[in-house]
mmCIF file of C-alpha atoms in Angstrom:
data_model
loop_
_atom_site.group_PDB
_atom_site.id
_atom_site.type_symbol
_atom_site.label_atom_id
_atom_site.label_comp_id
_atom_site.label_asym_id
_atom_site.label_seq_id
_atom_site.Cartn_x
_atom_site.Cartn_y
_atom_site.Cartn_z
ATOM 1 C CA MET A 144 98.511 129.618 107.369
ATOM 2 C CA ARG A 145 101.553 128.391 105.605
ATOM 3 C CA SER A 146 100.062 126.200 102.836
ATOM 4 C CA LYS A 147 98.232 127.519 99.766
ATOM 5 C CA THR A 148 95.655 124.804 100.160
ATOM 6 C CA ALA A 149 94.749 125.911 103.695
ATOM 7 C CA ILE A 150 94.475 129.529 102.674
ATOM 8 C CA GLU A 151 92.403 128.558 99.622
ATOM 9 C CA ILE A 152 89.890 126.354 101.391
ATOM 10 C CA TYR A 153 89.522 128.871 104.140
ATOM 11 C CA ALA A 154 88.802 131.485 101.639
ATOM 12 C CA TYR A 155 86.273 129.274 99.974
ATOM 13 C CA TRP A 156 84.655 128.489 103.263
ATOM 14 C CA ASP A 157 84.623 132.193 104.293
ATOM 15 C CA GLU A 158 82.867 133.162 100.999
ATOM 16 C CA LEU A 159 80.235 130.531 101.381
ATOM 17 C CA ARG A 160 79.402 131.466 105.025
ATOM 18 C CA GLY A 161 78.700 135.314 104.035
ATOM 19 C CA HIS A 162 77.391 136.913 107.224
ATOM 20 C CA ARG A 163 76.553 133.648 109.028
ATOM 21 C CA GLU A 164 78.811 131.856 111.464
ATOM 22 C CA VAL A 165 78.903 128.576 109.442
ATOM 23 C CA PRO A 166 78.198 127.702 105.853
ATOM 24 C CA ALA A 167 75.918 124.647 104.958
ATOM 25 C CA ARG A 168 77.693 121.561 103.623
ATOM 26 C CA SER A 169 75.038 121.657 100.832
ATOM 27 C CA GLN A 170 76.657 124.932 99.557
ATOM 28 C CA ILE A 171 79.891 123.064 98.542
ATOM 29 C CA GLU A 172 80.537 122.894 94.901
ATOM 30 C CA PRO A 173 83.389 120.543 94.164
ATOM 31 C CA GLY A 174 84.114 122.221 90.785
ATOM 32 C CA HIS A 175 84.904 125.336 92.334
ATOM 33 C CA ILE A 176 87.884 123.833 94.527
ATOM 34 C CA ARG A 177 88.995 121.058 91.940
ATOM 35 C CA ASN A 178 92.498 121.978 92.276
ATOM 36 C CA ILE A 179 92.790 121.128 95.957
ATOM 37 C CA LEU A 180 90.313 118.391 96.222
ATOM 38 C CA PRO A 181 93.159 115.723 96.677
ATOM 39 C CA ASP A 182 94.093 117.318 99.863
ATOM 40 C CA LEU A 183 90.707 117.814 101.426
ATOM 41 C CA PHE A 184 88.478 115.659 103.736
ATOM 42 C CA ILE A 185 85.246 115.844 105.323
ATOM 43 C CA LEU A 186 84.500 114.522 108.876
ATOM 44 C CA GLU A 187 81.264 113.777 110.435
ATOM 45 C CA LYS A 188 80.001 113.511 114.171
ATOM 46 C CA THR A 189 78.208 110.174 114.311
ATOM 47 C CA PRO A 190 75.305 109.579 116.547
ATOM 48 C CA ARG A 191 77.720 107.878 119.078
ATOM 49 C CA GLY A 192 79.620 110.999 119.236
ATOM 50 C CA ASP A 193 82.914 110.012 117.556
ATOM 51 C CA ILE A 194 84.199 111.931 114.626
ATOM 52 C CA ARG A 195 84.955 109.946 111.508
ATOM 53 C CA PHE A 196 86.004 110.398 107.822
ATOM 54 C CA ARG A 197 83.287 110.567 105.272
ATOM 55 C CA LEU A 198 85.479 111.737 102.336
ATOM 56 C CA ALA A 199 89.342 111.874 101.928
ATOM 57 C CA GLY A 200 91.408 113.090 99.085
ATOM 58 C CA THR A 201 93.738 110.945 97.232
ATOM 59 C CA ARG A 202 96.988 112.579 98.472
ATOM 60 C CA ILE A 203 95.774 112.106 101.990
ATOM 61 C CA CYS A 204 95.222 108.365 101.437
ATOM 62 C CA ALA A 205 98.625 108.062 99.696
ATOM 63 C CA LEU A 206 100.364 109.672 102.656
ATOM 64 C CA PHE A 207 98.956 107.146 105.061
ATOM 65 C CA ALA A 208 98.970 104.430 102.368
ATOM 66 C CA ARG A 209 95.626 103.116 103.476
ATOM 67 C CA GLU A 210 91.985 103.811 103.249
ATOM 68 C CA LEU A 211 90.435 105.742 106.043
ATOM 69 C CA ARG A 212 86.911 104.335 105.627
ATOM 70 C CA GLY A 213 85.313 104.449 109.107
ATOM 71 C CA SER A 214 88.400 105.779 110.765
ATOM 72 C CA THR A 215 88.001 108.248 113.517
ATOM 73 C CA PHE A 216 89.970 111.471 112.907
ATOM 74 C CA ASP A 217 91.920 111.035 116.172
ATOM 75 C CA ALA A 218 93.303 107.633 115.111
ATOM 76 C CA LEU A 219 95.663 109.474 112.784
ATOM 77 C CA TRP A 220 97.490 110.838 115.915
ATOM 78 C CA LEU A 221 99.929 109.523 118.373
ATOM 79 C CA ALA A 222 98.173 107.492 121.059
ATOM 80 C CA ASP A 223 98.570 109.808 123.726
ATOM 81 C CA GLN A 224 97.158 112.697 121.762
ATOM 82 C CA THR A 225 93.860 110.793 120.476
ATOM 83 C CA GLY A 226 91.589 112.217 123.257
ATOM 84 C CA ARG A 227 92.979 115.719 122.611
ATOM 85 C CA LEU A 228 92.270 115.653 118.972
ATOM 86 C CA ALA A 229 88.849 114.236 119.491
ATOM 87 C CA ARG A 230 88.121 117.212 121.814
ATOM 88 C CA ILE A 231 89.614 119.734 119.180
ATOM 89 C CA ALA A 232 87.612 118.485 116.342
ATOM 90 C CA GLY A 233 84.367 118.487 118.738
ATOM 91 C CA ASP A 234 85.125 122.012 119.761
ATOM 92 C CA VAL A 235 85.532 123.168 116.200
ATOM 93 C CA MET A 236 81.822 122.122 115.701
ATOM 94 C CA ALA A 237 80.420 123.139 119.024
ATOM 95 C CA GLN A 238 82.038 126.550 119.065
ATOM 96 C CA LYS A 239 81.651 127.139 115.233
ATOM 97 C CA THR A 240 85.216 128.182 115.258
ATOM 98 C CA PRO A 241 87.921 127.164 112.607
ATOM 99 C CA VAL A 242 91.309 126.154 113.628
ATOM 100 C CA VAL A 243 94.651 125.452 112.101
ATOM 101 C CA LEU A 244 96.955 122.626 113.494
ATOM 102 C CA SER A 245 100.628 122.402 112.992
ATOM 103 C CA ALA A 246 101.915 118.954 113.290
ATOM 104 C CA SER A 247 104.778 116.555 112.309
ATOM 105 C CA SER A 248 104.069 113.461 110.089
ATOM 106 C CA LEU A 249 106.134 110.411 111.444
ATOM 107 C CA ALA A 250 107.108 107.797 108.934
ATOM 108 C CA GLY A 251 109.467 105.136 110.510
ATOM 109 C CA THR A 252 113.060 106.331 110.821
ATOM 110 C CA ALA A 253 112.456 109.243 108.326
ATOM 111 C CA ASP A 254 112.847 112.809 109.332
ATOM 112 C CA ARG A 255 109.725 114.536 110.860
ATOM 113 C CA LEU A 256 107.694 116.144 108.210
ATOM 114 C CA PRO A 257 106.029 119.386 108.912
ATOM 115 C CA THR A 258 102.317 119.224 108.213
ATOM 116 C CA GLU A 259 99.379 121.684 108.264
ATOM 117 C CA ILE A 260 95.852 120.734 109.030
ATOM 118 C CA ILE A 261 92.812 123.058 108.861
ATOM 119 C CA LEU A 262 89.538 122.275 110.326
ATOM 120 C CA LEU A 263 86.390 124.327 109.219
ATOM 121 C CA PRO A 264 82.872 123.728 110.733
ATOM 122 C CA LEU A 265 79.848 123.075 108.477
ATOM 123 C CA ARG A 266 76.119 123.028 109.113
ATOM 124 C CA SER A 267 73.883 119.978 108.187
ATOM 125 C CA PRO A 268 70.306 120.544 106.598
ATOM 126 C CA ASP A 269 68.727 120.101 110.164
ATOM 127 C CA GLY A 270 70.616 123.059 111.406
ATOM 128 C CA ALA A 271 73.257 121.061 113.559
ATOM 129 C CA VAL A 272 76.937 121.857 113.092
ATOM 130 C CA ASP A 273 78.224 118.281 112.893
ATOM 131 C CA ARG A 274 80.601 118.323 109.946
ATOM 132 C CA ILE A 275 83.981 119.477 109.243
ATOM 133 C CA ILE A 276 85.671 120.245 105.891
ATOM 134 C CA GLY A 277 89.395 120.343 106.280
ATOM 135 C CA ALA A 278 92.729 120.056 104.389
ATOM 136 C CA LEU A 279 95.929 117.930 105.380
ATOM 137 C CA VAL A 280 99.026 119.242 103.639
ATOM 138 C CA PRO A 281 102.607 118.375 104.120
ATOM 139 C CA LEU A 282 104.671 121.576 103.878
ATOM 140 C CA SER A 283 107.514 120.015 101.841
ATOM 141 C CA ARG A 284 107.920 116.862 99.620
ATOM 142 C CA PRO A 285 111.019 114.832 100.600
ATOM 143 C CA LEU A 286 112.159 112.041 98.457
ATOM 144 C CA TRP A 287 111.097 109.393 100.894
ATOM 145 C CA LEU A 288 107.452 110.664 100.956
ATOM 146 C CA GLU A 289 106.588 108.702 97.766
ATOM 147 C CA ALA A 290 107.840 105.328 99.228
ATOM 148 C CA THR A 291 107.273 105.489 103.019
ATOM 149 C CA PRO A 292 103.936 105.829 104.532
ATOM 150 C CA VAL A 293 103.216 108.065 107.456
ATOM 151 C CA ASN A 294 102.376 106.132 110.636
ATOM 152 C CA TYR A 295 101.095 108.966 112.808
ATOM 153 C CA LEU A 296 100.753 112.707 113.213
ATOM 154 C CA ASP A 297 102.329 114.380 116.170
ATOM 155 C CA LEU A 298 100.572 117.785 117.247
ATOM 156 C CA GLY A 299 102.710 120.755 117.633
ATOM 157 C CA GLY A 300 100.343 123.756 117.963
ATOM 158 C CA ILE A 301 96.961 125.078 117.419
ATOM 159 C CA ARG A 302 95.891 128.358 115.859
ATOM 160 C CA VAL A 303 92.337 129.596 116.254
ATOM 161 C CA LEU A 304 91.171 131.686 113.450
ATOM 162 C CA ASP A 305 89.234 134.749 114.361
ATOM 163 C CA ILE A 306 86.548 135.137 111.720
ATOM 164 C CA ALA A 307 85.587 138.635 113.026
ATOM 165 C CA LYS A 308 88.864 140.043 111.875
ATOM 166 C CA THR A 309 88.620 141.798 108.489
ATOM 167 C CA ASN A 310 92.178 140.825 107.670
ATOM 168 C CA LEU A 311 92.408 137.261 108.899
ATOM 169 C CA PHE A 312 95.919 136.328 107.631
ATOM 170 C CA LEU A 313 97.534 139.256 109.478
ATOM 171 C CA GLN A 314 95.411 139.367 112.483
ATOM 172 C CA ASP A 315 94.570 135.913 113.443
ATOM 173 C CA ARG A 316 95.449 134.636 117.020
ATOM 174 C CA PRO A 317 98.975 133.334 117.399
ATOM 175 C CA GLU A 318 99.696 129.594 117.562
ATOM 176 C CA LYS A 319 99.704 128.034 120.981
ATOM 177 C CA PRO A 320 102.614 125.472 121.193
ATOM 178 C CA LEU A 321 101.829 122.078 122.751
ATOM 179 C CA PRO A 322 104.540 120.396 124.621
ATOM 180 C CA ALA A 323 104.606 116.794 123.747
ATOM 181 C CA SER A 324 105.205 115.665 127.381
ATOM 182 C CA ARG A 325 102.198 117.294 128.835
ATOM 183 C CA PRO A 326 98.550 116.836 127.621
ATOM 184 C CA LEU A 327 96.266 119.842 127.212
ATOM 185 C CA PRO A 328 93.266 120.414 129.533
ATOM 186 C CA GLY A 329 90.558 119.865 128.195
ATOM 187 C CA ARG A 330 73.694 125.950 93.629
ATOM 188 C CA GLN A 331 71.450 123.087 93.884
ATOM 189 C CA PRO A 332 71.641 121.787 97.317
ATOM 190 C CA MET A 333 73.741 118.565 97.292
ATOM 191 C CA THR A 334 73.662 115.713 99.680
ATOM 192 C CA ASP A 335 77.037 114.082 101.035
ATOM 193 C CA HIS A 336 76.330 111.323 98.450
ATOM 194 C CA GLY A 337 76.121 113.988 95.695
ATOM 195 C CA ILE A 338 79.097 115.790 96.706
ATOM 196 C CA ALA A 339 81.001 112.344 96.606
ATOM 197 C CA SER A 340 79.772 111.627 93.149
ATOM 198 C CA ALA A 341 80.860 115.008 91.892
ATOM 199 C CA ILE A 342 83.994 114.725 93.370
ATOM 200 C CA ARG A 343 84.680 111.438 91.690
ATOM 201 C CA ARG A 344 83.931 113.189 88.396
ATOM 202 C CA VAL A 345 86.244 116.140 89.228
ATOM 203 C CA LEU A 346 89.541 114.780 90.484
ATOM 204 C CA HIS A 347 88.983 111.128 91.597
ATOM 205 C CA LEU A 348 88.738 111.923 95.315
ATOM 206 C CA ARG A 349 88.617 108.587 97.165
ATOM 207 C CA VAL A 350 85.205 108.304 98.740
ATOM 208 C CA PHE A 351 84.366 106.588 101.919
ATOM 209 C CA GLU A 352 80.741 105.814 102.320
ATOM 210 C CA GLY A 353 79.016 105.449 105.577
ATOM 211 C CA GLY A 354 77.473 107.413 108.280
ATOM 212 C CA ARG A 355 74.173 109.177 107.985
ATOM 213 C CA ARG A 356 72.168 109.891 104.931
ATOM 214 C CA ASP A 357 70.313 113.238 105.305
#
């Protein structure tokens, strides 16, 4: 992982899960990760099977210059990559395995902006792993970033994080590059609403309502 945000949210996720494969979303305490909240998001798998944003940080919304309410995660990506990204997010939940994506943010005629995305599975109260907490972080801050919105993300590589390793950051699996021209084969428990309310109080994280209420 190249960004401090990705390292920090992974360390928090890993601490919450303890000896289990996946932590519960009710364990998340926004106050413990307040300094990175603007770069975080939560995804949810809906009853229809698509994967949509429930929460998205202010810096993520500013990056795309739009609200992501109801948007699918794969809608952020180039058109020929949408199916691929939907499968990746689904596999993170189904396989209970975190991944790091390297990508380029594309904004008009601006230079490609290296961007890192981490996806970490979460368990719901009913036991299903149908949530993801993640981060989306540009790896530099060019001058145009404040004035030019990102249109799409272009996937560059995938790194599967091996949670069985004792030293993750030295021994994780290498990133697998993805050629653009060829698609790949296939404390008090809190509700999501409670988490959103706490996040509003902590760092004004933009909240996208919708989806299930557990």
